Structures are given as structure tokens and as C-alpha cells.
Coordinates of C-alpha atoms and ligand atoms in Angstrom, one line a residue:
X1055 CA 42.5 30.0 40.0
X1056 CA 39.7 27.5 39.3
X1057 CA 36.7 27.6 41.7
X1058 CA 35.3 24.4 43.2
X1059 CA 31.6 23.4 43.3
X1060 CA 30.4 21.1 46.0
X1061 CA 27.2 19.3 47.0
X1062 CA 24.2 20.8 48.7
X1063 CA 22.8 18.3 51.2
X1064 CA 20.5 18.9 54.2
X1065 CA 20.3 22.7 53.6
X1066 CA 24.1 23.4 53.4
X1067 CA 27.2 23.0 51.3
X1068 CA 28.8 19.7 51.8
X1069 CA 32.4 19.3 50.5
X1070 CA 33.0 16.5 48.1
X1071 CA 35.2 13.7 49.7
X1072 CA 35.3 11.2 46.8
X1073 CA 38.5 12.7 45.4
X1074 CA 36.9 12.7 42.0
X1075 CA 36.5 16.0 40.2
X1076 CA 35.0 17.0 36.8
X1077 CA 36.3 19.9 34.8
X1078 CA 33.9 22.7 33.9
X1079 CA 34.9 24.9 31.0
X1080 CA 33.9 28.3 29.8
X1081 CA 32.8 27.4 26.2
X1082 CA 33.6 30.9 24.9
X1083 CA 37.3 30.7 26.0
X1084 CA 37.9 26.9 26.3
X1085 CA 39.4 27.6 29.7
X1086 CA 38.7 25.3 32.7
X1087 CA 37.2 27.6 35.2
X1088 CA 35.7 25.2 37.8
X1089 CA 36.2 21.7 39.2
X1090 CA 33.0 20.0 40.3
X1091 CA 33.0 17.3 43.0
X1092 CA 31.7 14.0 41.7
X1093 CA 29.8 12.0 44.3
X1094 CA 30.8 8.6 45.6
X1095 CA 28.2 6.0 46.6
X1096 CA 28.5 7.0 50.3
X1097 CA 27.8 10.6 49.4
X1098 CA 24.7 9.6 47.4
X1099 CA 23.6 7.6 50.5
X1100 CA 24.1 10.7 52.7
X1101 CA 21.9 12.8 50.3
X1102 CA 19.2 10.2 50.3
X1103 CA 19.3 9.9 54.1
X1104 CA 18.9 13.7 54.4
X1105 CA 16.0 13.7 51.9
X1106 CA 14.4 10.7 53.7
X1107 CA 14.6 12.5 57.1
X1108 CA 13.1 15.6 55.7
X1109 CA 10.3 13.7 54.1
X1110 CA 9.1 12.6 57.6
X1111 CA 7.8 16.1 58.2
X1112 CA 7.6 17.7 54.7
X1113 CA 5.4 14.9 53.5
X1114 CA 2.7 15.9 56.0
X1115 CA 3.3 19.6 56.0
X1116 CA 0.4 21.8 55.3
X1117 CA -0.4 23.1 51.8
X1118 CA -0.3 26.6 53.2
X1119 CA 3.2 26.1 54.5
X1120 CA 4.4 24.7 51.1
X1121 CA 2.8 27.4 49.0
X1122 CA 4.0 30.2 51.3
X1123 CA 7.6 29.0 50.7
X1124 CA 7.0 28.6 46.9
X1125 CA 5.6 32.1 46.6
X1126 CA 8.7 33.5 48.4
X1127 CA 10.9 31.4 46.1
X1128 CA 9.2 32.7 43.0
X1129 CA 9.9 36.3 44.1
X1130 CA 13.6 35.5 44.8
X1131 CA 13.9 33.7 41.4
X1132 CA 12.3 36.7 39.7
X1133 CA 14.8 39.0 41.4
X1134 CA 17.7 36.7 40.5
X1135 CA 17.0 36.1 36.8
X1136 CA 20.1 37.9 35.7
X1137 CA 22.4 36.2 38.3
X1138 CA 21.2 32.8 37.2
X1139 CA 21.5 33.7 33.5
X1140 CA 25.1 34.8 34.1
X1141 CA 26.0 31.4 35.6
X1142 CA 24.3 29.7 32.6
X1143 CA 26.3 31.8 30.1
X1144 CA 29.6 31.2 32.0
X1145 CA 29.3 27.4 31.9
X1146 CA 26.9 26.6 29.0
X1147 CA 27.9 29.3 26.6
X1148 CA 24.4 30.3 25.4
X1149 CA 23.8 34.1 24.9
X1150 CA 22.5 36.0 27.9
X1151 CA 19.0 36.8 26.4
X1152 CA 18.6 33.1 25.7
X1153 CA 19.6 32.2 29.2
X1154 CA 17.0 34.6 30.5
X1155 CA 14.4 32.8 28.4
X1156 CA 15.1 29.5 30.0
X1157 CA 14.8 31.0 33.5
X1158 CA 11.5 32.6 32.4
X1159 CA 10.2 29.2 31.2
X1160 CA 11.3 27.5 34.4
X1161 CA 9.5 30.2 36.4
X1162 CA 6.3 29.1 34.7
X1163 CA 6.5 25.8 36.5
X1164 CA 7.1 27.5 39.8
X1165 CA 3.9 29.5 39.1
X1166 CA 2.1 26.2 38.6
X1167 CA 3.5 24.9 41.9
X1168 CA 2.4 28.0 43.8
X1169 CA -1.2 27.0 42.8
X1170 CA -0.8 23.3 43.8
X1171 CA -3.7 23.7 46.2
X1172 CA -6.1 23.6 43.2
X1173 CA -4.3 20.6 41.6
X1174 CA -4.4 18.6 44.9
X1175 CA -8.1 19.2 45.7
X1176 CA -9.0 15.5 45.2
X1177 CA -12.5 14.2 44.5
X1178 CA -15.4 13.4 46.7
X1179 CA -18.6 11.4 45.9
X1180 CA -21.2 11.5 48.6
X1181 CA -23.8 8.8 49.2
X1182 CA -22.5 6.3 46.6
X1183 CA -24.3 3.7 48.6
X1184 CA -26.4 4.0 51.8
X1185 CA -24.4 6.4 54.0
X1186 CA -21.2 5.6 52.1
X1187 CA -18.9 8.3 50.7
X1188 CA -15.9 7.9 48.5
X1189 CA -12.9 10.2 48.4
X1190 CA -9.9 10.1 46.0
X1191 CA -6.8 11.8 47.3
X1192 CA -3.2 12.0 46.1
X1193 CA -0.2 11.6 48.3
X1194 CA 3.5 12.2 47.8
X1195 CA 5.7 9.2 46.8
X1196 CA 8.7 10.0 49.1
X1197 CA 12.2 10.8 48.0
X1198 CA 12.5 11.5 44.3
X1199 CA 15.5 12.2 42.1
X1200 CA 16.0 14.3 39.0
X1201 CA 18.8 13.7 36.6
X1202 CA 19.2 16.6 34.1
X1203 CA 21.1 17.5 30.9
X1204 CA 23.6 20.3 30.2
X1205 CA 21.5 22.2 27.8
X1206 CA 19.0 23.8 30.2
X1207 CA 20.8 23.8 33.5
X1208 CA 18.1 26.0 35.2
X1209 CA 14.9 25.2 33.3
X1210 CA 15.0 21.4 33.2
X1211 CA 15.5 21.1 37.0
X1212 CA 12.6 23.5 37.3
X1213 CA 10.4 21.2 35.2
X1214 CA 10.7 18.8 38.1
X1215 CA 11.4 20.0 41.6
X1216 CA 8.8 22.7 42.0
X1217 CA 6.0 20.2 41.5
X1218 CA 7.8 17.4 43.4
X1219 CA 8.2 19.5 46.5
X1220 CA 4.8 21.2 46.2
X1221 CA 3.2 17.8 46.3
X1222 CA 5.1 16.9 49.5
X1223 CA 8.1 15.0 48.2
X1224 CA 11.7 15.6 48.9
X1225 CA 14.1 16.0 46.0
X1226 CA 17.6 15.1 45.0
X1227 CA 18.9 16.9 41.9
X1228 CA 21.8 15.4 40.0
X1229 CA 22.5 18.1 37.5
X1230 CA 24.8 17.8 34.5
X1231 CA 28.5 17.9 35.5
X1232 CA 29.2 20.2 32.6
X1233 CA 27.3 23.2 34.0
X1234 CA 26.6 22.6 37.7
X1235 CA 26.5 26.1 39.2
X1236 CA 23.0 27.3 38.4
X1237 CA 21.5 24.4 40.5
X1238 CA 23.4 25.6 43.5
X1239 CA 22.2 29.1 43.2
X1240 CA 18.6 27.7 43.0
X1241 CA 19.3 25.7 46.2
X1242 CA 20.4 28.8 48.0
X1243 CA 17.3 30.7 46.9
X1244 CA 15.1 27.8 48.1
X1245 CA 16.8 27.9 51.5
X1246 CA 16.4 31.7 51.6
X1247 CA 12.7 31.2 50.9
X1248 CA 12.4 29.1 54.0
X1249 CA 12.4 25.6 52.6
X1250 CA 13.3 23.2 55.4
X1251 CA 16.7 21.5 55.3
X1252 CA 16.9 18.3 53.2
X1253 CA 13.8 18.9 51.1
X1254 CA 15.9 20.0 48.1
X1255 CA 19.4 18.6 47.7
X1256 CA 22.0 18.9 44.9
X1257 CA 24.3 16.0 44.3
X1258 CA 26.9 16.5 41.6
X1259 CA 28.3 13.5 39.9
X1260 CA 28.6 11.2 37.0
X1261 CA 27.5 7.6 36.2
X1262 CA 28.5 6.5 39.7
X1263 CA 26.0 8.8 41.4
X1264 CA 23.3 8.1 38.8
X1265 CA 23.6 4.3 39.2
X1266 CA 23.4 4.5 43.0
X1267 CA 20.3 6.7 42.8
X1268 CA 18.7 4.2 40.3
X1269 CA 19.2 1.3 42.8
X1270 CA 18.8 3.0 46.1
X1271 CA 15.9 1.4 48.0
X1272 CA 14.8 4.7 49.6
X1273 CA 14.4 6.5 46.2
X1274 CA 10.8 6.1 45.0
X1275 CA 10.9 7.9 41.6
X1276 CA 13.3 9.0 39.0
X1277 CA 12.8 11.9 36.5
X1278 CA 15.4 12.0 33.8
X1279 CA 16.0 14.3 30.8
X1280 CA 18.9 13.7 28.5
X1281 CA 20.0 11.7 25.4
X1282 CA 18.0 8.7 24.1
X1283 CA 20.6 6.0 24.9
X1284 CA 20.8 7.1 28.6
X1285 CA 17.1 7.7 28.8
X1286 CA 16.5 4.1 27.7
X1287 CA 19.0 2.9 30.2
X1288 CA 17.5 4.9 33.1
X1289 CA 14.0 3.7 32.3
X1290 CA 15.0 0.1 32.1
X1291 CA 17.2 0.1 35.2
X1292 CA 15.0 2.2 37.4
X1293 CA 11.9 0.2 36.4
X1294 CA 13.8 -3.1 37.2
X1295 CA 14.4 -1.7 40.6
X1296 CA 10.7 -1.0 41.2
X1297 CA 10.8 2.7 40.8
X1298 CA 8.4 5.0 39.1
X1299 CA 10.3 6.6 36.2
X1300 CA 9.9 9.2 33.4
X1301 CA 12.8 9.5 31.1
X1302 CA 12.8 12.1 28.3
X1303 CA 15.3 11.5 25.5
X1304 CA 16.7 13.1 22.4
X1305 CA 15.0 14.4 19.3
X1306 CA 15.1 15.1 15.6
X1307 CA 12.3 17.7 15.1
X1308 CA 10.8 18.2 11.7
X1309 CA 9.2 21.3 10.3
X1310 CA 6.9 20.6 7.3
X1311 CA 6.5 23.5 5.0
X1312 CA 3.5 23.3 2.6
X1313 CA 3.5 25.2 -0.7
X1314 CA 0.9 27.7 0.5
X1315 CA 3.0 28.8 3.6
X1316 CA 4.2 32.3 4.2
X1317 CA 7.8 31.5 3.2
X1318 CA 9.4 34.5 4.9
X1319 CA 7.7 33.6 8.2
X1320 CA 8.7 29.9 7.6
X1321 CA 12.4 30.9 6.9
X1322 CA 12.5 33.2 10.0
X1323 CA 11.1 30.3 12.1
X1324 CA 13.5 27.7 10.7
X1325 CA 16.5 29.9 11.3
X1326 CA 15.4 30.8 14.9
X1327 CA 14.5 27.2 15.8
X1328 CA 17.5 25.5 14.1
X1329 CA 20.3 27.8 15.2
X1330 CA 19.1 29.3 18.5
X1331 CA 21.3 28.1 21.4
X1332 CA 23.6 26.8 18.7
X1333 CA 21.1 24.0 18.0
X1334 CA 21.6 22.6 21.5
X1335 CA 17.9 22.3 22.3
X1336 CA 15.8 19.2 22.4
X1337 CA 13.1 21.2 20.6
X1338 CA 15.4 22.6 18.0
X1339 CA 14.2 22.2 14.4
X1340 CA 16.9 20.1 12.8
X1341 CA 15.0 18.9 9.6
X1342 CA 12.9 21.1 7.3
X1343 CA 10.7 19.1 4.9
X1344 CA 9.9 21.3 1.9
X1345 CA 6.8 20.2 0.1
X1346 CA 6.2 20.6 -3.7
X1347 CA 7.9 23.5 -5.4
X1348 CA 8.9 25.6 -2.4
X1349 CA 12.3 24.0 -1.7
X1350 CA 14.6 26.2 -3.7
X1351 CA 13.1 29.5 -2.6
X1352 CA 12.9 28.4 1.0
X1353 CA 16.5 27.3 1.1
X1354 CA 17.6 30.6 -0.4
X1355 CA 15.6 32.5 2.3
X1356 CA 17.0 30.4 5.1
X1357 CA 20.5 30.9 3.7
X1358 CA 20.2 34.7 3.5
X1359 CA 19.1 34.8 7.1
X1360 CA 21.6 32.3 8.5
X1361 CA 24.5 34.3 6.9
X1362 CA 23.6 37.3 9.0
X1363 CA 23.6 35.6 12.4
X1364 CA 26.3 37.1 14.7
X1365 CA 28.3 34.5 16.6
X1366 CA 30.2 35.4 19.7
X1367 CA 30.5 35.1 23.5
X1368 CA 27.2 34.9 25.4
X1369 CA 28.3 37.8 27.5
X1370 CA 28.4 40.1 24.4
X1371 CA 24.8 41.6 24.1
X1372 CA 25.2 41.7 20.3
X1373 CA 25.9 38.0 20.0
X1374 CA 23.0 35.9 18.7
X1375 CA 24.6 32.5 18.9
X1376 CA 27.3 31.2 21.3
X1377 CA 29.8 28.4 21.2
X1378 CA 29.1 24.6 21.7
X1379 CA 29.4 23.0 25.1
X1380 CA 32.8 21.2 24.6
X1381 CA 35.5 21.0 21.9
X1382 CA 34.8 17.3 21.6
X1383 CA 31.1 18.0 20.9
X1384 CA 32.1 20.8 18.4
X1385 CA 34.3 18.3 16.5
X1386 CA 31.6 15.7 16.4
X1387 CA 29.1 18.2 15.0
X1388 CA 31.7 19.2 12.4
X1389 CA 32.2 15.6 11.4
X1390 CA 28.5 15.4 10.2
X1391 CA 29.1 18.4 7.9
X1392 CA 32.4 17.1 6.6
X1393 CA 30.7 13.8 5.7
X1394 CA 27.5 15.3 4.2
X1395 CA 28.6 15.7 0.6
X1396 CA 29.8 12.1 0.3
X1397 CA 26.4 11.0 1.6
X1398 CA 24.5 12.8 -1.2
X1399 CA 23.7 16.1 0.6
X1400 CA 24.3 19.5 -1.0
X1401 CA 26.3 21.6 1.4
X1402 CA 24.8 25.1 1.1
X1403 CA 26.6 26.5 4.2
X1404 CA 29.6 25.0 5.9
X1405 CA 30.1 26.5 9.3
X1406 CA 33.0 24.3 10.3
X1407 CA 36.4 25.9 11.0
X1408 CA 34.7 29.1 12.3
X1409 CA 36.5 31.0 15.0
X1410 CA 35.9 34.2 17.0
X1411 CA 38.7 36.7 17.1
X1412 CA 40.2 37.1 20.6
X1413 CA 38.5 33.8 21.7
X1414 CA 40.4 31.4 19.4
X1415 CA 40.2 28.5 22.0
X1416 CA 36.4 28.7 22.4
X1417 CA 34.3 25.9 21.1
X1418 CA 33.1 27.7 18.0
X1419 CA 31.3 26.5 15.0
X1420 CA 29.4 28.5 12.4
X1421 CA 26.0 27.7 10.9
X1422 CA 25.6 24.8 8.4
X1423 CA 22.8 24.3 6.0
X1424 CA 22.5 21.0 4.1
X1425 CA 20.0 20.6 1.2
X1426 CA 18.6 17.6 -0.7
X1427 CA 19.5 15.5 2.3
X1428 CA 18.6 11.8 1.8
X1429 CA 17.1 10.0 4.7
X1430 CA 20.0 7.6 4.6
X1431 CA 22.5 10.4 5.6
X1432 CA 23.9 10.2 9.1
X1433 CA 23.4 14.0 9.3
X1434 CA 19.6 13.2 9.0
X1435 CA 19.5 10.0 11.1
X1436 CA 21.4 11.2 14.2
X1437 CA 20.5 13.9 16.6
X1438 CA 23.5 16.2 15.9
X1439 CA 22.7 18.8 18.7
X1440 CA 24.5 21.6 16.9
X1441 CA 23.8 24.4 14.4
X1442 CA 23.2 22.1 11.4
X1443 CA 19.9 22.3 9.5
X1444 CA 19.0 19.6 7.0
X1445 CA 16.4 20.3 4.3
X1446 CA 14.6 17.4 2.7
X1447 CA 12.3 17.5 -0.2
X1448 CA 8.8 15.8 -0.5
X1449 CA 6.4 15.9 -3.5
X1450 CA 3.2 15.9 -1.4
X1451 CA 1.9 16.4 2.2
X1452 CA 1.5 12.6 2.5
X1453 CA 5.1 11.9 1.5
X1454 CA 6.3 14.5 4.0
X1455 CA 4.1 13.1 6.8
X1456 CA 5.3 9.6 6.1
X1457 CA 8.9 10.8 6.3
X1458 CA 8.4 12.4 9.6
X1459 CA 6.5 9.4 11.0
X1460 CA 9.3 7.1 10.0
X1461 CA 11.7 8.8 12.3
X1462 CA 12.4 6.9 15.5
X1463 CA 12.1 10.2 17.4
X1464 CA 8.8 12.0 18.1
X1465 CA 9.5 15.0 20.4
X1466 CA 8.3 18.2 18.7
X1467 CA 7.2 18.9 15.2
X1468 CA 5.7 21.8 13.3
X1469 CA 3.7 22.5 10.2
X1470 CA 3.8 25.8 8.3
X1471 CA 0.7 26.5 6.1
X1472 CA -2.2 28.8 5.6
X1473 CA -4.5 25.8 5.1
X1474 CA -6.5 25.1 8.3
X1475 CA -7.7 21.7 7.0
X1476 CA -4.1 20.5 6.3
X1477 CA -3.0 21.8 9.7
X1478 CA -5.8 19.9 11.4
X1479 CA -4.9 16.7 9.5
X1480 CA -1.3 17.1 10.6
X1481 CA -2.2 17.5 14.3
X1482 CA -4.1 14.3 14.2
X1483 CA -1.8 12.2 11.9
X1484 CA 1.7 13.1 13.0
X1485 CA 3.5 10.9 15.5
X1486 CA 5.0 13.3 17.9
X1487 CA 4.2 14.5 21.4
X1488 CA 4.2 18.3 20.7
X1489 CA 2.9 19.9 17.6
X1490 CA 3.2 23.5 16.4
X1491 CA 1.0 25.1 13.8
X1492 CA 3.0 28.0 12.4
X1493 CA 4.9 27.7 15.7
X1494 CA 8.4 26.2 15.3
X1495 CA 9.2 25.4 19.0
X1496 CA 6.0 24.3 20.5
X1497 CA 7.2 23.9 24.1
X1498 CA 3.9 23.7 26.1
X1499 CA 3.1 26.3 28.8
X1500 CA 3.5 25.1 32.4
X1501 CA -0.1 24.1 32.9
X1502 CA 0.0 21.7 30.0
X1503 CA 2.5 18.8 30.0
X1504 CA 5.8 18.4 28.0
X1505 CA 6.8 15.2 26.4
X1506 CA 7.6 13.3 23.2
X1507 CA 6.7 10.0 21.7
X1508 CA 8.7 7.0 20.6
X1509 CA 12.4 7.2 21.4
X1510 CA 12.0 10.7 22.8
X1511 CA 10.3 9.6 26.0
X1512 CA 10.3 6.3 28.0
X1513 CA 7.6 6.0 30.6
X1514 CA 3.9 6.8 30.8
X1515 CA 4.0 10.4 32.1
X1516 CA 5.0 13.6 30.3
X1517 CA 6.7 16.2 32.5
X1518 CA 5.1 19.1 34.5
X1519 CA 1.5 20.1 34.1
X1520 CA -1.1 17.6 35.2
X1521 CA 1.2 14.7 34.3
X1522 CA 3.8 16.1 36.6
X1523 CA 1.4 16.2 39.5
X1524 CA 0.3 12.6 38.8
X1525 CA 3.9 11.4 38.5
X1526 CA 4.9 12.8 41.9
X1527 CA 1.8 11.6 43.7
X1528 CA 0.1 8.2 44.4
X1529 CA -3.6 7.9 44.3
X1530 CA -5.6 6.7 47.3
X1531 CA -9.3 6.1 47.4
X1532 CA -11.1 6.1 50.8
X1533 CA -14.5 4.6 51.2
X1534 CA -16.3 5.6 54.4
X1535 CA -19.5 4.6 56.1
X1536 CA -20.8 6.2 59.3
X1537 CA -23.6 4.1 60.6
X1538 CA -26.9 5.6 61.8
X1539 CA -27.1 4.7 65.5
X1540 CA -30.8 4.1 65.2
X1541 CA -30.2 1.2 62.8
X1542 CA -29.5 -2.3 63.8
X1543 CA -26.0 -3.6 62.7
X1544 CA -26.1 -5.2 59.2
X1545 CA -24.8 -8.5 60.5
X1546 CA -22.3 -10.9 58.9
X1547 CA -22.5 -11.2 55.1
X1548 CA -19.9 -13.1 53.1
X1549 CA -21.1 -11.9 49.8
X1550 CA -19.0 -9.5 47.8
X1551 CA -20.0 -5.9 48.8
X1552 CA -22.6 -4.3 46.5
X1553 CA -23.7 -0.7 46.4
X1554 CA -27.4 -0.2 46.8
Ligands
NAD2202 P1 23.2 13.0 28.5 O1 22.3 11.9 28.3 O2 24.7 12.8 28.1 O3 23.3 13.4 30.1 C1 22.1 13.6 30.8 C2 22.4 13.3 32.3 O4 22.7 11.9 32.4 C3 23.5 14.0 32.9 O5 23.2 14.4 34.2 C4 24.7 13.0 32.9 O6 25.6 13.2 34.0 C5 23.9 11.7 33.0 N1 24.6 10.6 32.4 C6 25.4 10.7 31.2 N2 25.8 9.5 30.9 C7 25.4 8.6 31.8 C8 25.5 7.2 32.0 N3 26.2 6.4 31.1 N4 24.9 6.6 33.0 C9 24.2 7.3 33.9 N5 24.0 8.7 33.8 C10 24.6 9.3 32.7 O7 22.6 14.3 27.8 P2 23.3 15.7 27.7 O8 24.4 15.7 26.6 O9 23.6 16.3 29.0 O10 22.1 16.6 27.1 C11 21.7 16.6 25.7 C12 20.7 15.6 25.4 O11 19.5 15.8 26.2 C13 20.2 15.7 24.0 O12 20.0 14.4 23.5 C14 18.8 16.4 24.1 O13 17.9 16.1 23.1 C15 18.4 15.8 25.4 N6 17.3 16.6 26.0 C16 16.1 16.2 25.9 C17 15.0 17.0 26.4 C18 13.6 16.5 26.3 O14 12.8 17.2 26.9 N7 13.3 15.5 25.7 C19 15.3 18.2 27.0 C20 16.7 18.6 27.0 C21 17.7 17.8 26.5

């Protein structure tokens, strides 16, 4: 028996009526476990109408009311970490401990939203001119939508909605149709925390739903996280329709290893960051650039570690790496490894053809390691989004930096070195939005913002942190004069007002 997943609109489950359904598989078994309703244009319109109605009161609700609900939600989220992680494992396939990690990082943004009172304090300048004061305030933008990818079904929505609703907006989440259940659990917890109906809605769907959100006149802003081609499309389309938009795209994250680095630490970091979540992370390290003479030793150390990784179902506490999201994706990842030798790569580890006993229909693939990868190889140029690590060689720091900066992507990057001066140069010279110094996955904490450069982000705002607060609010500046009753009126003056 497959279960069905429906929409959450206006504070309750709303059955899908479009007649269109999307299959959700358990990646560890390959079995279709769930059918998710895919919204029609009319269903999108119903969700937007519910969010618009709710905005009429939520947009002017007190900060005390909002933060009281958010603190309750935080406690419920904390108590339900395991339940959410189980849903992630069942539909995404990542291992349970990794799923708990994504819930923890999402919770950080809820923490930030609980303290929104500080972020929304505004600014006041008194007596800027005679008896004139100026206040800068920020107000919500209205109904906002978030369109999210499959690889973090709990964390990425939490990059968006806690700040959106804390700042007074109402929210429509369009999660990935590949793993839709965690978002519904979150909706239930928000309702239990006392969030008024319609403030947070979940609309399942595909391109039909997304396109309607992008054009709907009552949607003011779009947050998107996903692949680069779709991010570019979302940014172009939503902007053309007059919406505020932030669209985070794909990545090819490089790790530069200088000759003076601690090679054991660098190899540990490369293996953890390349193969964690089977490489299905936008901050995964997918290219190591070995500088000078360290290449051979580093590749050997990576290989030794990679060979020990235990692959298995995410429900098995001894598994370190789970399956890929779909069989189609698994086959695409394998095709990069199959084509690598012909493109001039040295295939050190070939993880294709891997299977797990008792789970033969799961979307398995083992770990692959490609060395001496030329920049012309497709395995280097494309975002593979699987457990395939490319190692490139560079003679000098400058050559390695130039290689990284020539990439069209600029999400995260890292340098491994003991040389503070080189690390400082790298921070300033590398063209990427997030930089790690001896830190392979430099995902910023909640009170800093997350975002890449170049083809990894379209729009002016990074996500969460101060940028998130700015994205979900509009600035307003109020200039006030209260006349002194003892003074005569200033009289008519057609000159441009000056401060004195
Ligand atoms: P995706 O682009 O295929 O899908 C993302 C969302 O867009 C989903 O909700 C999907 O339903 C929707 N969508 C897909 N095709 C569409 C279309 N033609 N028109 C309108 N909407 C469409 O991405 P994915 O495969 O779910 O996720 C993996 C990608 O996301 C990777 O490229 C990864 O790097 C990226 N990602 C980026 C970040 C970041 O912060 N930059 C974070 C996580 C994931």
C-alpha cells in the first residue's frame, strides 16, 4: 500500500484534486512508497488566497505574538528531531545521523527568528533638522513563496520560512516532489505551536505549480534553491513579473591543498566533504586541487579512507553513506565515471556497479576517485551531485587559484594550509561566496548569511542572516516634524526642502 501526501493550506490538509501524482521512492529499496499530489493552477491560487487572507492580520501582528509562537515551534522541532530525520531517511536516503545534522542546522535559523525583535529594531535619528526626526523601519513584503530542492528537505525550507514569518510575511512552501513528507511534519508542528491558519502553507507540485507562483500577482517574493539552470529560469521569470527574487543554484566546490598542509587532516576533510550524503550536497567538495608535490601522497591518503566507508541503508546506524535519490540520477552519475578515462582522467576508484546485499533494487553507487583530471573533462565541468571526487594538479598557489576562479560556479571553497599569509590571500582573492580555511564545508552559522557567487546565485541577497531579514522586508523611512505651538507657521516655500 502506498501512502498519499496532500497539500497543507489554510492550516489543514487539503486533498489534491488535479488528478496528477508524483511517485516518491525509498532510495534504499527502489520501491515506490508514496504518491504525492501535484498541484494545478487552481490549487496554487487557493494557497495564495489563503496566504493573502492570513497576511491581513499576521502582517500587523505583534512581535511578541510572533516570537511566542516561534519559541514554541523551536521546542517542538527540538523534540521531533528524530521523527523528522526518519522521514528524511525514508524519502531522501541519507543516513540518520546526517539527517539529524540537517535538522540541527535548520534549527539554527529558527533560533535567529526567535530573536527577530533585535533584527527589526529599526533606526531613529532625532533632531536631524529643527524639530525633525527620521525613523527607518522595515515592513513585510506580503505573500512569499519558497521553492526547494530534494537534497535538504527540512533544512533548506528552514533557511527561508522562519525569517519570512518572523518578519510578518505569510509563506507558501513548494518542496521537492521527490521527498515531500518532512515539510508536512513541519507544517503540523507550526500549527501545534499556535501559528494562525494560512501563515504557512505547503503546496506540492512540479513545474505547473512553480510557474503559477512565478506569475501570480499576489506573490511578492520568491526564494529558490536548486540547480543552476532552474535557478536562472526562476530569477529571470520572477524578475520579469516584478517580484523580488533570490535563486541559489548549483556548485562545483574546490579545495585547494598547499604543500605545507597537514595531509592527514586534508584527506579526512576531502573524504568527509566529498562523499557525505553521497555527494548530494551543494557544499560538497567535488574537486581537490593539489599544489606542488603533494598530489600523489594526498590521493593515496584519500583512497585509503574512501575504501573504508560503509555504504548501506540510512536506517542502519552503521551506514556512513546511503543511496542516491533516484535510479536515473545514479545512472547519470555512473556515466561520468565510465567516460572519465577516455577524457584523460586516471580512475583510482570506480564505484559504479556497487550494490548492497538484500537491497539490490536500491539506488546504490560506490565511491569514485578520479586523479589527474583535466579541466576539459565533463566530470570536472559539470556538477555531478554524486560520490565522485576529482583531483586536479597545479604547480603553484597562483595556478590553483586561477583554476578555481575560472569555474563558472562560486558557491563554497576551502584552502588547507598552515600558512596564515597564504590563507589570507586566498580569502581575498578567491571568487566564491563562502570560504573555509582548513574547514571543508564552510556553511555559515544562522546569524551570517549563506550564498554563492557567479552561477551559484542569481539575485542580490544571500539567504538567512541579515540578508534574509532584508530580503523579506521593505525599507520605509519616516520623516516627522511636530511644530512648536509658540512658533508662527513657516509659510509657503517652493524651494526644495533643506535641513538646517
Ligand atoms: P532542481 O533544480 O531540479 O529542483 C529544485 C526545485 O525546482 C524543486 O522544487 C523542483 O520541483 C523545481 N523544478 C524543477 N524543475 C523545474 C522546472 N523546469 N521549472 C520549474 N520548477 C522546477 O534541483 P534538485 O535536483 O531538487 O536539487 C539539487 C540541486 O540543488 C543541485 O544542483 C544543488 O547544487 C542545488 N542546491 C543548491 C543549494 C545552494 O544553496 N546553492 C542548496 C541545495 C541544493
